[in-house]
Amino acid sequence: MELSPFLVSLKLGAWVTLILLAVCFALAWAFAHARAKWLVLVEALTSLPLVLAPTVLGFYLLIALSPRSPIGAFFQSAFGLRIAFSFAGIVIGGCVSGLPFMLTSLKTGILSVSQSLLEASYTLGKGKLETILRIVIPNMRTALYAGIVTTFAHAIGEFGIVLMIGGSIPGITKTVSIAVYEHVEALDFSGASVYAIALVAASYVAILTLLLIQRRAARR
Amino acid sequence: MLSFYIAKHLRAGKRRFSLELEYDLPEGGFLGVRGPSGSGKTTLIRCLAGLERPEFGHIRVGEEAWYDSSTSVFIRPQKRRVGYVAQDYALFPNMTVLGNILYATTDREMASKLLELTQLEAQAHQFPRELSGGQRQRTALARALARGPKLLLLDEPLSALDEELREELGNELLRIQRTTGITAVMVSHSRTEVSRLCSEVLELRSGVLDDAKLSVY
């Protein structure tokens, strides 16, 4: 049994979670609080990965990021970075696919912090950033943990987008879910089940952790 | 001295009306604004706090203009030095009583004095969820006073309490307002409450002053 699919999956999950955590807060804040009506169009777009077939998303990403596309060509010439069929490519795919998981959790968390707490903070002389750091984030911890756990669990199990954009390069883009698929294709069911059990166990632990966090928060 | 003239269009359900109110309150005065739900009381107090912007008028506290539509001055709530007690008290759940007060000021001595003034020394290290309704109200009041505000704004501060506690904490509120000498505005739907606590009372009806019920005590 190869260990590298586990490492690639874990690395993918970590990168995708970190990137989405950094990117999504501002977006979730805008979706929760901004009054601009056109934002709902952007929000609908970010939710597409929830309902669209991953292969369709992967197909468009592959087209958009291939060296022949303007974006892919730019990265290749400016940074010497080939995105399609690389680890960077599957991280981008994972981010697109995991976007609604992180965004939904963060938006729910932001909305759970009452407007009156924000206003109290403003009348006590604090700006928006300090209010976010000291009031909003500490009071939406459960939603924050939910976003981290679900995004990570979804990223390590991602299949369609990763396969389309990254192929199956051992040690680089071959994740656990791709290893399961390849073993099944080769009719090696016992080999596939080792990877499959590992994914089931990781997903179960993630969901269990989330439920325990939510139960603890509800008891407070 | 607090001097204001506030004009703003409001909507309560399907009903539209205009809030138009002018008043001068001497320094150290305690103004009570009474009126039924949807008469514009909360909007008035939110405009004074800077949480809402009037469409026309002015708000002056002493020599400072906090809002003036003729010169386009609008001072943000952060810069107004107001103490604002919301109807739900808006205590930060992640902070203790002391933490809530220290959020507003870094002066620990001031925080200790406020704990003493509001008789909350024993609860200093408790979280809001561990406090009774009355203790929450006093914490909100202590926190509102922590920045040394020029104006104390109280939005139905006693409405969440039962009858007995309401009277007791009303007296306490009055004692604290008199001790600190701070100019205060309180809105309430209870006529008894404002008449008992405030030195001047305005009755609002659909955003305008009901002249027949303006009373100065």
XYZ file of C-alpha atoms in Angstrom:
437
model
C 0.000 0.000 0.000
C 1.302 3.439 -0.951
C 1.367 6.068 1.780
C 1.725 9.030 -0.578
C -2.065 9.344 -1.364
C -2.662 9.885 2.353
C 0.003 12.579 2.488
C -1.298 14.291 -0.663
C -4.879 14.217 0.698
C -3.822 15.621 4.086
C -1.701 18.314 2.449
C -4.575 19.189 0.119
C -7.038 19.379 3.022
C -4.685 21.604 5.048
C -3.979 24.028 2.179
C -7.587 24.284 1.068
C -8.806 24.892 4.655
C -6.149 27.528 5.345
C -6.719 29.383 2.078
C -10.516 29.339 2.398
C -10.330 30.440 6.025
C -8.273 33.461 4.982
C -10.336 34.311 1.915
C -13.862 33.545 3.054
C -14.223 35.703 6.155
C -14.411 38.991 4.237
C -16.738 37.431 1.670
C -18.981 35.904 4.350
C -19.076 39.267 6.166
C -20.169 40.975 2.948
C -22.854 38.339 2.295
C -24.111 38.691 5.877
C -24.041 42.462 6.259
C -23.640 44.315 2.955
C -26.784 45.888 1.535
C -25.820 45.794 -2.173
C -28.481 43.717 -3.907
C -26.140 42.438 -6.627
C -24.165 40.510 -3.979
C -26.815 37.809 -4.037
C -25.691 37.039 -7.611
C -22.136 36.477 -6.363
C -23.417 34.405 -3.434
C -25.385 32.165 -5.792
C -22.235 31.714 -7.865
C -20.171 30.683 -4.826
C -22.845 28.126 -3.892
C -22.768 26.443 -7.325
C -20.267 23.736 -6.263
C -22.930 22.401 -3.887
C -25.227 21.403 -6.742
C -23.034 21.207 -9.830
C -21.373 17.915 -10.806
C -17.706 18.099 -9.664
C -16.611 16.849 -13.095
C -18.321 19.848 -14.722
C -16.501 22.252 -12.397
C -13.271 20.322 -12.941
C -13.754 20.496 -16.697
C -14.162 24.288 -16.693
C -11.233 24.727 -14.311
C -9.073 22.548 -16.545
C -9.993 24.668 -19.562
C -9.456 27.901 -17.618
C -6.098 26.902 -16.132
C -4.526 24.915 -18.958
C -1.292 26.391 -20.403
C -3.259 27.327 -23.560
C -5.704 29.531 -21.614
C -4.832 33.177 -20.816
C -4.735 32.466 -17.031
C -2.661 29.296 -17.387
C -0.326 30.966 -19.885
C 0.145 33.931 -17.527
C 1.123 31.711 -14.578
C 3.456 29.683 -16.804
C 5.256 32.713 -18.243
C 5.261 34.916 -15.117
C 6.076 32.329 -12.434
C 7.043 29.237 -14.431
C 4.083 27.577 -12.690
C 2.038 24.970 -14.503
C -1.320 24.794 -12.758
C -3.092 21.998 -14.613
C -1.878 18.559 -13.471
C 0.029 19.997 -10.511
C -0.524 20.164 -6.750
C -1.320 23.893 -7.078
C -4.052 22.939 -9.547
C -5.776 20.503 -7.189
C -5.541 23.069 -4.367
C -7.355 25.589 -6.601
C -9.920 22.918 -7.507
C -10.327 21.995 -3.828
C -10.826 25.667 -2.932
C -13.533 26.112 -5.578
C -15.267 22.931 -4.476
C -14.952 23.686 -0.722
C -15.916 27.360 -1.000
C -19.628 26.924 -0.099
C -18.813 24.769 2.931
C -16.563 27.394 4.516
C -18.693 30.337 3.369
C -21.959 28.918 4.685
C -20.459 28.128 8.091
C -18.812 31.531 8.427
C -21.897 33.420 7.264
C -24.063 31.482 9.737
C -21.552 32.270 12.482
C -21.365 35.968 11.620
C -25.166 36.233 11.554
C -25.374 34.461 14.916
C -23.553 37.368 16.560
C -26.301 39.835 17.394
C -26.192 43.257 15.762
C -26.640 44.787 19.208
C -23.240 43.368 20.292
C -21.581 45.074 17.319
C -23.361 48.334 18.064
C -22.425 48.121 21.746
C -18.793 47.734 20.708
C -18.991 50.751 18.363
C -20.518 52.937 21.082
C -17.668 51.856 23.372
C -15.247 53.441 20.918
C -14.074 50.351 19.028
C -13.630 50.182 15.261
C -14.846 47.445 12.939
C -11.600 45.436 12.943
C -11.283 45.376 16.741
C -14.967 44.473 17.014
C -14.473 41.562 14.602
C -11.360 40.291 16.376
C -12.574 40.659 19.974
C -16.340 40.224 19.705
C -17.403 38.544 16.464
C -14.783 35.788 16.121
C -14.814 34.652 19.786
C -18.624 34.491 19.723
C -18.851 32.482 16.494
C -16.261 29.864 17.421
C -18.618 26.924 16.937
C -19.423 28.009 13.362
C -15.729 28.636 12.739
C -14.829 25.103 13.884
C -17.708 23.725 11.790
C -16.316 25.521 8.731
C -12.809 24.190 9.350
C -13.915 20.598 9.968
C -16.389 20.324 7.067
C -14.057 22.044 4.599
C -11.127 19.837 5.594
C -13.219 16.643 5.488
C -14.681 17.583 2.112
C -11.261 18.466 0.672
C -9.574 15.200 1.677
C -12.426 13.234 0.083
C -12.720 15.369 -3.081
C -12.661 13.289 -6.232
C -14.234 14.708 -9.404
C -12.560 18.116 -9.549
C -9.208 16.737 -8.370
C -9.206 14.008 -10.999
C -10.192 16.403 -13.793
C -7.665 19.098 -12.995
C -4.855 17.064 -11.434
C -5.061 13.652 -13.060
C -3.394 10.998 -10.958
C 0.289 11.744 -10.529
C 1.674 9.636 -7.644
C 3.008 11.784 -4.804
C 1.697 14.985 -6.414
C -1.989 14.835 -7.333
C -2.987 11.260 -6.507
C -5.242 11.523 -3.456
C -6.834 8.744 -1.395
C -10.136 8.938 -3.280
C -8.315 8.622 -6.598
C -6.357 5.653 -5.215
C -9.697 3.969 -4.334
C -10.955 4.551 -7.867
C -7.783 3.172 -9.482
C -7.751 0.050 -7.297
C -11.403 -0.644 -8.124
C -10.672 -0.180 -11.830
C -7.890 -2.752 -11.491
C -10.382 -5.048 -9.641
C -8.170 -4.897 -6.540
C -11.014 -4.571 -4.041
C -8.952 -5.345 -0.946
C -6.459 -2.591 -1.896
C -9.360 -0.186 -2.521
C -10.995 -1.020 0.794
C -7.882 -0.044 2.783
C -8.022 3.479 1.320
C -11.834 3.562 1.520
C -11.854 2.571 5.204
C -9.279 5.273 5.936
C -11.518 7.890 4.270
C -14.617 6.662 6.098
C -12.733 6.761 9.417
C -11.369 10.278 8.757
C -14.826 11.554 7.759
C -16.435 9.917 10.803
C -13.872 11.449 13.169
C -14.431 14.863 11.549
C -18.225 14.709 11.920
C -17.931 13.334 15.476
C -15.575 16.173 16.423
C -18.021 18.675 14.978
C -20.960 17.213 16.903
C -18.980 17.213 20.147
C -18.040 20.869 19.633
C -21.668 21.762 18.931
C -22.901 19.845 21.992
C -20.359 21.581 24.188
C -21.396 24.979 22.832
C -25.097 24.187 23.351
C -24.459 23.294 27.012
C -23.014 26.755 27.696
C -26.222 70.627 27.634
C -27.830 68.386 25.034
C -29.579 70.169 22.210
C -31.169 68.332 19.324
C -33.501 68.710 16.405
C -34.020 65.426 14.623
C -36.117 64.796 11.535
C -36.346 61.393 9.890
C -38.859 59.371 7.907
C -39.790 56.126 9.612
C -41.751 53.029 8.877
C -43.498 50.903 11.510
C -44.924 47.874 9.747
C -46.914 49.242 6.814
C -47.368 52.641 8.448
C -45.088 55.501 7.407
C -44.566 58.587 9.518
C -41.989 61.276 10.243
C -40.034 61.629 13.431
C -39.584 65.293 14.177
C -38.370 66.283 17.583
C -36.558 69.234 19.082
C -35.370 69.584 22.659
C -32.785 71.234 24.886
C -31.767 69.337 27.993
C -29.618 71.066 30.618
C -26.393 69.405 31.767
C -27.041 66.735 34.377
C -30.690 66.488 33.329
C -32.495 63.186 32.971
C -34.901 63.171 30.037
C -37.499 60.459 29.741
C -39.080 59.785 26.366
C -42.278 57.822 26.510
C -44.512 56.567 23.777
C -46.194 53.460 22.406
C -44.334 50.909 20.291
C -43.497 52.284 16.859
C -43.651 55.933 17.926
C -39.969 56.546 17.150
C -38.468 56.331 20.670
C -35.727 53.868 19.810
C -34.895 55.713 16.579
C -34.428 58.897 18.596
C -31.981 57.244 20.984
C -30.153 55.494 18.109
C -29.777 58.835 16.316
C -28.327 60.369 19.486
C -25.883 57.430 19.746
C -24.851 57.768 16.093
C -26.172 54.321 15.179
C -28.669 55.920 12.796
C -28.401 59.101 10.812
C -31.233 61.625 10.851
C -32.244 63.119 7.513
C -32.244 66.649 8.805
C -31.386 68.594 11.948
C -28.620 68.829 14.514
C -27.326 67.164 17.674
C -25.079 69.178 19.967
C -23.563 68.116 23.271
C -21.947 71.054 25.057
C -19.814 72.792 22.464
C -19.504 69.714 20.228
C -21.633 69.175 17.130
C -22.264 65.443 16.723
C -24.565 65.923 13.779
C -25.464 68.905 11.669
C -27.189 68.455 8.332
C -26.430 72.042 7.285
C -22.650 71.464 7.512
C -22.747 67.709 6.739
C -21.190 66.884 10.105
C -21.777 63.335 11.323
C -19.626 62.039 14.151
C -19.448 58.235 14.217
C -20.629 56.450 17.396
C -17.000 55.547 18.227
C -16.119 59.230 18.569
C -19.236 60.449 20.380
C -18.415 59.472 23.968
C -21.862 58.080 24.664
C -22.774 55.418 27.180
C -25.424 53.289 25.514
C -27.469 50.665 27.311
C -29.440 48.601 24.819
C -32.757 46.964 25.613
C -31.138 43.497 25.648
C -28.047 44.922 27.469
C -25.764 43.547 24.704
C -23.189 42.161 27.131
C -20.321 40.367 25.445
C -20.871 36.663 26.263
C -17.165 35.820 25.903
C -16.138 38.259 28.645
C -16.694 38.405 32.392
C -18.378 41.372 34.083
C -14.944 42.923 34.633
C -13.915 42.033 31.065
C -16.988 43.802 29.712
C -16.077 46.947 31.665
C -12.385 46.731 30.736
C -13.381 46.472 27.065
C -14.512 50.075 27.348
C -11.607 51.376 29.452
C -8.071 50.303 30.268
C -8.289 52.124 33.597
C -8.535 49.328 36.195
C -9.107 51.780 39.018
C -12.109 53.199 37.174
C -13.371 49.639 36.572
C -13.120 48.882 40.320
C -15.004 52.085 41.163
C -17.759 51.176 38.713
C -18.032 47.664 40.163
C -18.435 49.253 43.585
C -20.944 51.830 42.320
C -23.088 49.153 40.715
C -22.545 46.698 43.592
C -21.072 44.052 41.325
C -17.751 43.349 43.090
C -18.794 39.777 43.926
C -19.765 39.086 40.303
C -16.647 40.635 38.721
C -15.368 37.314 37.394
C -18.692 35.839 36.338
C -19.857 35.596 32.742
C -23.129 37.241 31.615
C -24.852 33.837 31.369
C -24.241 33.349 35.108
C -25.896 36.654 36.108
C -29.454 37.501 37.071
C -31.459 40.033 35.022
C -30.713 42.812 37.501
C -26.990 42.045 37.570
C -26.912 42.105 33.766
C -28.590 45.487 33.727
C -26.071 46.863 36.234
C -23.160 45.414 34.247
C -24.444 47.131 31.102
C -24.719 50.371 33.038
C -21.213 50.052 34.515
C -19.792 49.329 31.045
C -21.664 52.282 29.545
C -20.181 54.598 32.193
C -16.628 53.243 31.838
C -15.529 55.607 29.067
C -16.606 58.659 31.017
C -19.383 59.468 28.544
C -20.859 62.917 28.056
C -24.297 61.455 27.494
C -25.919 58.307 28.865
C -28.533 56.716 26.610
C -30.867 54.085 28.006
C -33.149 52.136 25.678
C -35.902 50.537 27.788
C -33.317 49.517 30.406
C -35.879 48.047 32.802
C -38.266 46.353 30.398
C -36.654 42.916 30.648
C -37.088 42.813 34.441
C -39.973 41.732 36.640
C -42.096 44.336 38.459
C -40.297 44.147 41.817
C -36.814 44.296 40.373
C -37.860 47.076 38.012
C -38.634 49.410 40.892
C -35.478 48.505 42.795
C -33.164 48.912 39.810
C -34.983 52.045 38.692
C -34.061 53.626 42.019
C -30.501 52.391 41.588
C -30.343 53.896 38.104
C -31.491 57.222 39.499
C -28.932 57.039 42.307
C -26.115 56.353 39.813
C -27.266 59.119 37.456
C -27.347 61.587 40.356
C -24.002 60.405 41.772
C -22.231 60.772 38.422
C -24.188 63.906 37.409
C -24.275 62.647 33.841
C -26.818 63.982 31.342
C -29.097 61.078 30.462
C -31.880 60.170 28.071
C -34.071 57.160 28.721
C -36.810 55.814 26.478
C -39.546 53.674 27.900
C -43.096 52.660 27.147
C -43.969 52.934 30.853
C -45.413 56.264 31.935
C -44.925 55.447 35.648
C -41.279 54.628 35.091
C -40.310 57.836 33.281
C -42.419 60.001 35.595
C -40.754 58.481 38.642
C -37.162 58.579 37.413
C -36.767 61.443 34.982
C -36.581 65.171 35.615
C -38.181 65.944 32.235
C -40.571 63.820 30.225
C -41.546 63.871 26.560
C -44.501 61.960 25.239
C -44.171 60.817 21.644
C -46.986 59.912 19.332
C -46.077 58.713 15.818
C -42.791 60.546 15.817
C -43.978 63.962 16.950
C -44.209 65.480 20.354
C -47.614 65.230 21.910
C -47.651 68.793 23.285
C -50.466 68.108 25.682
C -48.313 65.552 27.412
C -45.016 67.406 27.642
C -44.244 67.671 31.286
C -41.282 69.104 33.139
C -40.851 68.016 36.724
